[in-house]
XYZ file of C-alpha atoms in Angstrom:
601
model
C 228.540 -10.048 237.603
C 230.529 -12.243 240.113
C 233.367 -9.964 239.853
C 231.352 -6.743 240.629
C 229.938 -8.409 243.689
C 233.072 -9.396 244.941
C 234.541 -5.776 244.582
C 231.222 -4.566 246.349
C 232.225 -6.982 249.373
C 235.589 -6.065 249.408
C 234.619 -2.287 249.766
C 232.358 -2.996 252.667
C 235.135 -5.262 254.264
C 237.518 -2.344 254.072
C 234.935 0.137 255.293
C 234.189 -2.041 258.575
C 238.060 -2.500 259.117
C 238.309 1.408 259.147
C 235.778 1.734 261.428
C 236.813 -1.183 264.048
C 240.539 0.461 263.621
C 239.083 3.760 264.441
C 237.051 2.547 267.443
C 240.193 0.622 268.966
C 242.646 3.561 268.654
C 240.011 6.031 270.271
C 239.418 3.356 273.411
C 243.400 3.445 273.597
C 243.684 7.222 273.270
C 241.116 7.989 275.655
C 242.500 5.619 278.440
C 245.932 7.244 278.041
C 244.421 10.517 278.486
C 242.648 9.792 281.406
C 245.857 8.031 282.971
C 247.938 11.091 282.291
C 245.334 13.487 283.785
C 245.315 11.389 286.902
C 249.194 11.119 287.168
C 249.586 14.786 286.541
C 246.956 15.673 289.169
C 248.827 13.560 291.727
C 252.235 14.709 290.875
C 251.217 18.491 291.391
C 249.798 17.140 294.637
C 253.260 15.395 295.607
C 255.101 18.641 294.579
C 253.030 20.874 296.841
C 253.391 18.254 299.619
C 257.130 18.352 299.255
C 257.172 22.176 299.461
C 254.887 22.278 302.374
C 257.412 19.651 304.195
C 260.198 21.559 303.452
C 258.799 24.900 304.673
C 257.317 23.179 307.885
C 260.911 22.066 308.572
C 262.227 25.330 307.831
C 259.968 26.670 310.549
C 261.680 24.864 313.012
C 264.839 26.323 311.955
C 263.608 29.784 312.053
C 262.084 29.558 315.679
C 265.570 28.288 316.842
C 267.430 30.865 314.962
C 264.822 33.751 316.640
C 265.747 32.031 320.075
C 269.563 32.243 319.411
C 269.469 35.630 318.249
C 267.363 36.914 321.419
C 269.979 35.120 323.667
C 273.011 36.595 321.769
C 271.284 40.085 322.099
C 270.394 39.540 325.763
C 273.330 37.746 327.182
C 276.271 38.046 324.702
C 276.302 41.337 323.120
C 277.545 44.300 324.789
C 276.222 46.731 322.551
C 273.242 46.220 320.255
C 273.582 47.392 316.928
C 270.606 48.466 314.580
C 271.724 46.041 312.020
C 271.365 43.019 314.697
C 267.715 44.269 315.769
C 266.665 44.658 311.940
C 268.243 41.042 311.245
C 266.248 39.628 314.056
C 263.124 41.669 313.044
C 263.311 39.967 309.334
C 263.594 36.600 310.599
C 260.617 36.963 312.995
C 258.534 38.500 310.173
C 259.528 35.540 307.801
C 258.605 33.098 310.550
C 255.248 34.736 311.218
C 254.272 34.941 307.473
C 255.297 31.411 306.791
C 253.303 30.090 309.933
C 250.329 31.887 308.588
C 250.454 30.615 305.209
C 251.016 27.074 306.455
C 247.886 27.361 308.833
C 245.646 29.409 306.669
C 246.740 28.428 303.199
C 248.408 30.642 300.466
C 247.877 31.157 296.973
C 251.250 32.705 296.038
C 252.950 29.513 297.780
C 250.467 26.965 296.645
C 249.700 25.981 300.171
C 246.105 24.441 300.384
C 243.552 26.116 302.580
C 241.845 22.835 303.307
C 243.538 20.335 305.666
C 242.879 17.253 307.524
C 241.384 17.099 310.762
C 244.637 15.960 312.433
C 246.505 18.884 310.846
C 243.857 21.420 311.967
C 243.825 20.263 315.515
C 247.750 20.315 315.684
C 247.723 23.889 314.326
C 245.189 24.807 317.013
C 247.345 23.282 319.578
C 250.601 25.156 318.296
C 249.122 28.412 318.060
C 249.100 29.634 321.672
C 253.144 28.800 321.729
C 253.575 30.765 318.297
C 251.601 33.751 319.255
C 253.626 33.690 322.881
C 257.042 33.488 320.901
C 256.025 36.234 318.398
C 254.477 38.655 320.781
C 257.183 38.132 323.499
C 259.918 38.800 320.785
C 258.178 42.037 319.601
C 258.218 43.326 323.027
C 261.923 42.187 323.631
C 262.962 44.156 320.455
C 260.899 47.093 321.540
C 262.582 47.186 324.962
C 266.143 47.121 323.296
C 264.993 49.741 321.002
C 263.921 51.694 323.956
C 266.536 50.652 326.397
C 264.119 49.634 329.041
C 265.017 47.694 331.975
C 267.135 44.541 331.398
C 265.019 42.609 334.307
C 261.928 43.007 332.121
C 263.915 41.389 329.365
C 265.024 38.563 331.471
C 261.342 37.407 331.853
C 260.524 38.054 328.101
C 263.707 35.629 327.412
C 262.285 32.813 330.083
C 258.797 33.190 328.218
C 260.550 32.740 324.790
C 262.555 29.787 326.099
C 259.584 28.173 327.885
C 257.459 28.283 324.483
C 260.024 27.443 321.994
C 260.501 23.704 323.284
C 256.701 23.182 322.987
C 256.603 24.744 319.637
C 259.473 22.656 318.446
C 257.893 19.464 319.779
C 254.450 20.143 318.252
C 256.028 21.444 314.598
C 257.733 18.073 314.664
C 254.179 16.417 314.754
C 252.938 18.677 312.175
C 255.973 17.771 309.826
C 255.329 14.175 310.616
C 251.747 14.127 309.704
C 252.392 16.035 306.409
C 254.995 13.277 305.455
C 252.139 10.522 306.581
C 249.458 12.286 304.340
C 251.963 12.614 301.445
C 252.749 8.964 301.841
C 249.221 7.849 301.787
C 248.751 10.040 298.661
C 251.684 8.239 296.871
C 249.979 4.865 297.783
C 246.628 5.952 296.744
C 248.238 6.977 293.354
C 250.028 3.658 292.850
C 246.998 1.640 293.403
C 245.144 3.985 290.718
C 248.013 3.514 288.361
C 247.631 -0.081 288.748
C 243.927 -0.143 288.062
C 244.492 1.670 284.932
C 247.534 -0.383 283.908
C 244.872 -3.579 284.265
C 242.254 -1.887 282.545
C 244.511 -0.727 279.587
C 245.745 -4.380 279.145
C 242.264 -5.674 279.123
C 241.065 -3.353 276.513
C 244.404 -4.407 274.479
C 243.662 -8.071 275.139
C 239.990 -7.486 274.021
C 240.884 -5.628 270.641
C 243.657 -8.287 269.855
C 241.047 -11.175 270.187
C 238.026 -9.490 268.546
C 239.321 -6.733 266.644
C 243.047 -6.936 265.331
C 243.251 -10.962 265.028
C 240.097 -11.144 262.887
C 240.950 -8.284 260.980
C 244.467 -9.409 260.297
C 243.006 -12.702 259.018
C 240.659 -10.620 256.510
C 243.620 -8.387 255.381
C 245.751 -11.329 254.785
C 243.176 -12.848 252.613
C 242.753 -9.634 250.705
C 246.504 -9.187 250.150
C 246.898 -12.791 248.997
C 244.217 -12.167 246.186
C 245.811 -8.782 245.426
C 249.362 -10.419 245.095
C 247.901 -13.260 242.982
C 246.423 -10.820 240.697
C 249.631 -8.766 240.476
C 251.818 -11.860 239.682
C 249.438 -12.829 236.733
C 249.475 -9.386 235.198
C 253.228 -9.193 235.665
C 253.808 -12.420 234.216
C 251.653 -11.616 231.035
C 253.680 -8.335 230.714
C 256.906 -9.929 231.162
C 256.094 -12.760 228.830
C 254.961 -10.230 225.973
C 257.719 -7.436 226.351
C 260.701 -9.481 227.472
C 262.113 -10.370 224.254
C 261.990 -6.879 222.717
C 263.378 -5.321 225.833
C 266.369 -7.585 225.824
C 267.184 -6.731 222.266
C 266.756 -3.183 222.880
C 268.816 -2.965 225.931
C 271.511 -4.953 224.314
C 271.738 -2.693 221.418
C 271.796 0.576 223.754
C 274.513 -0.929 225.706
C 276.774 -1.761 222.636
C 276.021 1.908 221.558
C 276.722 3.550 224.739
C 280.098 1.341 225.264
C 281.238 1.847 221.643
C 280.598 5.640 222.149
C 282.505 5.913 225.410
C 285.262 4.071 224.237
C 285.524 5.716 221.027
C 285.166 9.459 222.372
C 286.376 9.199 225.966
C 289.286 6.576 225.953
C 292.658 6.731 224.401
C 292.602 3.045 223.111
C 293.271 0.963 220.012
C 293.699 -2.965 219.085
C 297.056 -4.094 217.542
C 298.380 -7.254 216.408
C 301.318 -9.026 218.086
C 303.772 -7.664 214.958
C 302.725 -3.995 215.858
C 300.344 -3.440 212.999
C 296.949 -1.416 214.186
C 293.722 -3.313 213.826
C 291.490 -0.693 215.024
C 292.163 2.784 216.866
C 289.608 4.876 218.937
C 288.246 8.319 217.527
C 289.988 10.305 220.313
C 293.125 8.189 220.003
C 293.147 9.109 216.487
C 292.692 12.841 217.087
C 295.595 13.091 219.488
C 297.980 11.312 217.040
C 296.380 12.787 213.727
C 295.811 9.141 212.604
C 294.066 9.013 209.067
C 292.981 6.192 206.899
C 296.021 7.176 204.618
C 298.093 6.036 207.760
C 296.591 2.711 207.883
C 299.701 0.942 206.539
C 301.922 2.373 209.264
C 302.814 0.402 212.541
C 301.499 1.381 215.936
C 305.015 2.650 216.868
C 305.292 4.853 213.883
C 301.898 6.665 214.413
C 302.457 6.813 218.180
C 305.796 9.164 217.658
C 308.065 10.538 215.035
C 311.208 9.765 217.160
C 313.068 6.619 215.745
C 314.588 5.818 219.145
C 310.896 5.906 220.809
C 309.940 3.681 217.767
C 312.677 1.168 218.284
C 311.939 1.223 222.084
C 307.892 0.485 221.592
C 308.543 -2.058 219.009
C 310.876 -3.837 221.620
C 308.304 -3.459 224.304
C 305.406 -4.975 222.036
C 307.672 -7.990 220.996
C 308.925 -8.857 224.488
C 305.582 -8.255 226.536
C 302.938 -9.052 223.914
C 302.007 -12.350 225.985
C 302.592 -11.024 229.547
C 301.493 -7.374 229.048
C 303.005 -4.094 230.080
C 302.304 -0.914 231.945
C 304.394 2.242 232.142
C 304.855 5.856 231.037
C 306.199 6.980 227.614
C 307.149 10.258 226.061
C 305.996 10.774 222.435
C 306.682 13.528 220.018
C 303.690 14.224 217.393
C 303.621 15.536 214.089
C 303.635 18.886 215.456
C 306.772 18.329 217.440
C 304.844 18.605 220.577
C 305.931 16.407 223.704
C 302.988 14.301 224.933
C 303.323 11.957 227.971
C 301.067 8.880 227.936
C 300.368 6.388 230.872
C 300.270 3.170 228.645
C 298.819 -0.175 229.299
C 299.019 -3.288 227.243
C 296.888 -6.286 227.934
C 296.887 -9.530 225.788
C 293.506 -10.658 224.539
C 292.674 -14.019 223.066
C 289.927 -13.582 220.222
C 289.924 -17.187 218.941
C 292.169 -20.159 219.574
C 295.739 -19.323 218.902
C 294.766 -15.732 217.830
C 296.165 -13.189 219.834
C 295.442 -9.166 219.906
C 296.776 -6.457 222.083
C 294.409 -3.748 223.668
C 296.235 -0.644 224.225
C 294.782 1.696 226.769
C 296.367 5.414 227.371
C 295.965 8.042 229.769
C 297.378 11.639 228.647
C 299.300 12.726 231.490
C 301.099 15.313 229.958
C 299.318 18.096 232.336
C 300.290 15.913 235.240
C 303.889 16.119 234.228
C 303.699 19.686 233.902
C 302.493 20.213 237.173
C 305.093 17.981 238.681
C 307.839 20.059 236.931
C 306.204 23.537 238.434
C 306.135 21.646 241.628
C 310.013 21.128 241.361
C 310.555 24.554 240.242
C 308.625 26.129 243.214
C 310.394 23.830 245.668
C 313.691 24.990 244.359
C 312.481 28.705 244.408
C 311.183 28.252 248.240
C 314.549 26.754 248.873
C 316.459 29.482 247.783
C 314.043 31.832 249.357
C 314.653 30.037 252.735
C 318.413 30.039 252.108
C 318.217 33.999 251.585
C 316.041 34.536 254.709
C 318.517 32.516 256.612
C 321.449 34.505 255.525
C 319.362 37.730 256.408
C 318.487 36.140 259.771
C 322.080 35.300 260.390
C 323.579 38.561 259.299
C 320.792 40.229 261.642
C 321.752 38.027 264.567
C 325.441 38.792 263.945
C 324.359 42.610 263.805
C 322.596 42.318 267.018
C 325.045 40.799 268.819
C 327.559 43.642 267.698
C 324.952 46.265 268.666
C 324.564 44.467 271.865
C 328.454 44.505 272.785
C 328.683 48.189 271.763
C 325.786 48.947 274.146
C 327.388 46.919 276.932
C 330.730 48.578 276.224
C 328.971 51.881 276.214
C 327.041 51.255 279.715
C 330.408 50.230 281.187
C 332.280 53.378 279.691
C 329.739 55.708 280.375
C 328.402 54.342 283.535
C 330.673 52.067 285.571
C 333.904 53.520 283.812
C 332.878 57.308 284.933
C 331.651 56.353 288.387
C 335.322 54.336 288.712
C 336.940 57.444 287.812
C 335.015 59.341 290.209
C 335.847 56.990 292.921
C 339.527 57.036 292.183
C 339.445 60.978 292.369
C 337.479 60.886 295.760
C 339.845 58.748 297.232
C 342.768 61.047 296.128
C 341.201 63.803 297.394
C 340.574 62.472 300.831
C 342.336 64.730 303.558
C 342.474 62.465 306.774
C 343.567 65.522 308.889
C 340.130 67.169 307.934
C 337.903 64.223 309.687
C 334.718 66.290 309.160
C 335.094 66.409 305.417
C 336.894 62.862 305.176
C 333.850 61.332 306.861
C 331.459 63.099 304.207
C 333.513 61.841 301.488
C 333.943 58.348 302.753
C 329.826 58.409 302.942
C 329.568 59.535 299.360
C 332.282 56.782 298.379
C 330.104 54.428 300.021
C 326.933 55.541 297.948
C 329.362 55.633 294.784
C 330.349 52.140 295.510
C 326.806 50.755 295.650
C 325.991 52.595 292.309
C 328.869 51.035 290.740
C 327.930 47.463 292.282
C 324.429 48.213 290.812
C 325.660 48.939 287.431
C 327.835 45.765 287.128
C 324.847 43.595 288.097
C 322.698 45.222 285.487
C 325.398 44.542 282.904
C 325.916 40.924 284.008
C 322.188 40.492 284.335
C 321.607 41.449 280.840
C 324.481 39.034 279.700
C 323.301 36.187 281.777
C 321.248 36.399 284.833
C 322.564 34.285 287.781
C 319.362 32.993 288.648
C 318.920 31.005 285.281
C 321.946 28.907 286.024
C 321.412 28.559 289.765
C 317.628 28.236 290.277
C 315.985 27.962 286.789
C 313.578 29.395 284.465
C 311.018 30.395 286.998
C 313.376 32.558 289.237
C 314.975 34.192 286.368
C 311.796 35.234 284.727
C 310.436 36.700 288.016
C 313.985 38.536 288.542
C 313.698 39.791 284.730
C 310.233 41.212 285.230
C 311.008 42.903 288.561
C 314.133 44.204 287.197
C 312.556 45.650 284.111
C 309.903 47.024 286.099
C 312.217 49.096 288.111
C 314.319 50.305 285.275
C 311.571 51.228 282.872
C 308.848 52.336 285.661
C 306.277 50.092 283.781
C 303.959 47.913 285.591
C 305.456 44.353 284.676
C 304.113 41.090 286.667
C 305.008 37.654 286.608
C 302.621 34.869 287.768
C 303.419 31.115 287.951
C 299.806 29.735 287.606
C 300.431 26.218 288.064
C 303.543 26.453 290.585
C 305.878 25.038 288.059
C 309.283 24.112 289.755
C 310.663 21.735 287.086
C 314.466 22.366 285.789
C 315.115 22.049 281.926
C 317.815 21.810 279.784
C 320.069 24.635 279.977
C 319.524 25.319 276.032
C 315.899 25.245 276.548
C 315.874 27.384 279.641
C 318.201 30.220 277.902
C 316.201 30.193 274.731
C 312.818 30.770 276.813
C 314.508 33.391 279.142
C 315.643 35.164 275.724
C 312.019 34.677 273.992
C 310.474 36.089 276.992
C 312.690 38.867 277.210
C 312.519 39.760 273.536
C 308.576 39.805 273.880
C 308.814 42.217 276.927
C 311.234 44.491 275.062
C 309.144 44.512 272.215
C 306.014 45.669 274.263
C 308.041 48.274 275.950
C 309.711 49.650 272.903
C 307.207 49.453 270.147
C 303.860 49.012 271.685
C 304.451 51.795 274.306
C 302.609 49.499 276.863
C 302.283 50.505 280.632
C 301.097 47.069 281.947
C 302.861 43.853 280.843
C 301.836 40.537 282.463
C 303.910 37.245 282.084
C 302.120 33.899 282.913
C 303.711 30.766 283.180
C 301.490 27.384 283.278
C 302.212 23.859 282.343
C 300.820 20.218 282.002
C 302.227 16.833 281.941
C 303.745 17.545 278.570
C 303.761 21.264 277.694
C 305.130 24.460 279.058
C 302.969 27.618 278.217
C 304.378 31.282 278.479
C 302.066 34.064 277.702
C 303.075 37.795 277.462
C 300.019 40.222 277.412
C 300.369 44.026 276.904
C 297.925 46.691 276.775
C 299.831 48.586 274.093
C 298.655 50.009 270.848
C 298.917 46.540 268.902
C 299.666 45.865 265.288
C 298.129 44.194 262.045
C 300.015 40.875 262.005
C 299.638 40.106 258.328
C 301.161 43.635 257.433
C 304.035 43.036 259.647
C 304.480 39.562 258.098
C 304.752 40.901 254.754
C 307.531 43.659 255.943
C 310.281 41.030 256.442
C 313.033 43.502 256.255
C 311.588 45.953 258.967
C 312.842 45.634 262.431
C 309.405 44.671 263.820
C 309.061 42.122 261.322
C 312.304 40.535 261.665
C 311.812 40.496 265.392
C 308.727 38.202 264.918
C 310.736 36.111 262.541
C 313.623 35.763 265.006
C 311.025 34.540 267.750
C 309.840 32.011 265.283
C 313.255 30.801 264.565
C 314.412 30.532 268.161
C 311.251 28.645 269.175
C 311.930 26.106 266.455
C 315.320 25.582 268.052
C 313.676 23.898 271.019
C 310.723 22.210 269.199
C 308.318 24.755 270.242
C 305.508 26.853 268.772
C 304.643 30.563 269.009
C 301.085 32.119 268.740
C 300.829 35.811 268.062
C 297.439 37.669 268.539
C 297.299 41.355 268.350
C 294.354 44.014 268.003
C 295.222 47.408 267.007
C 294.363 49.859 269.476
C 293.984 47.146 272.367
C 297.078 45.237 272.966
C 298.972 42.234 272.078
C 299.134 38.648 273.480
C 302.310 36.172 272.609
C 302.268 32.769 273.348
C 305.087 30.353 273.634
C 304.407 26.685 274.077
C 307.406 24.296 274.593
C 307.314 20.448 274.995
C 308.807 19.220 278.322
């Protein structure tokens, strides 16, 4: 009976506690909501005030701009354009509309219609000046449009200037009054927030002393009772079940450990003389160990190779006290080779009684994988050597082709022009001065062509700009010359004003890489526009070659190593590696190609 009464009292106490907490939280929530409503209302008022102050200040600027435009049109401008008159009309219209919104309020601009008595008085005082400026400016614009007497315009300008100073002074008073009223609102908001803050603190203190503190004591007493009851119940359960639970757990752990060792580990126990005490099921299956083999030594069960048996017996004899770990190769009864990572651990069972615990891991697959990796490495090395041979032969072939091309250019171009020069010189008749003069002019033109041909041939071999002025000048010259020779638009941009000289080997490789990229764009991509961009940082020089050609599939070209285009990309990659750089190729079929060379500096 007493227990039931106690439970009823506890339930009533919990109900009262819930009601008190609900009342406390409701009071705090109402206080916070009221505070936020007031704060948000005042913040909206402040936003409106800041906008009004800004627009009021802008009105002064607009009035000055109107006067400035009127003075320019009257005194400075020789001819008045419709654009100037339209601009002044727009400024005047904006000024009028804004002043009307400030004075009478505007819903679109969020300007209040109600104003303080001081502001209303100031707007009444400024209205005559505002109206005079607006009306006079309208008349001034009308006179300009109708080209009336300039003397009338002078009077209108004087009226505008006279009223403009008064308007600025009174507008300053209006802005100051807006700022003062905004400041008063902020002060009022601060005072309200202090009152709300104090009221909230008072409520929290009252709730702490009259609700939370008494409630906390009651909850502590209830929790203490519950914890005491729980401890008693747990102690009774513990006393009745602990012994049987320990036994069951011990048996389960032993069974689980034994099963795990037997079926997952390759292990066995042997005596120091090598005889087997116990061997796990998984290890026995691997070695084909049966009860009929129980009289054999561990080495005899492990392998059929006599040399390996002697080696294992030696290890057991020498390391049965210190232990041993290593890899061994065994041969089972089916003549299969098995690699084991074997660990031998000495274990003392009783005093002066020693056993050896053997734990093994089958690493046969790992050994096979290692041999496969070695085989693949050898194949890759052979493939690289073959690739290098192909590259070397291609380089030699390209050098031979380049020499033949240069020889052909010299023979067909420069050689024939020199032959023509020789015959022309021999055919000059000094007695016929008119024909002699014509031939001399022709010989001058022919000499210039010969010089140009020689320069082109030497430019293709080694541009003088590269050794004299560096990579920037040589690339600029390269794009100019190729643009002239091919008729395509080839442009060069030094985006970061790079002017540093590099090692000669690096410069010639950068030049050849860029030349190869441009020639590929001309020869294979059928491009009409090619852009070469050079930029740099503290540690990197970057050259980008963009073209608008037909593009290609990079993966397809990479697979065709024997094709001319595939070898060209491979040469680029090989050459860039010589100077520790990297090349990035991005191409979209039908859109174009971008090749980027990054070289450390």
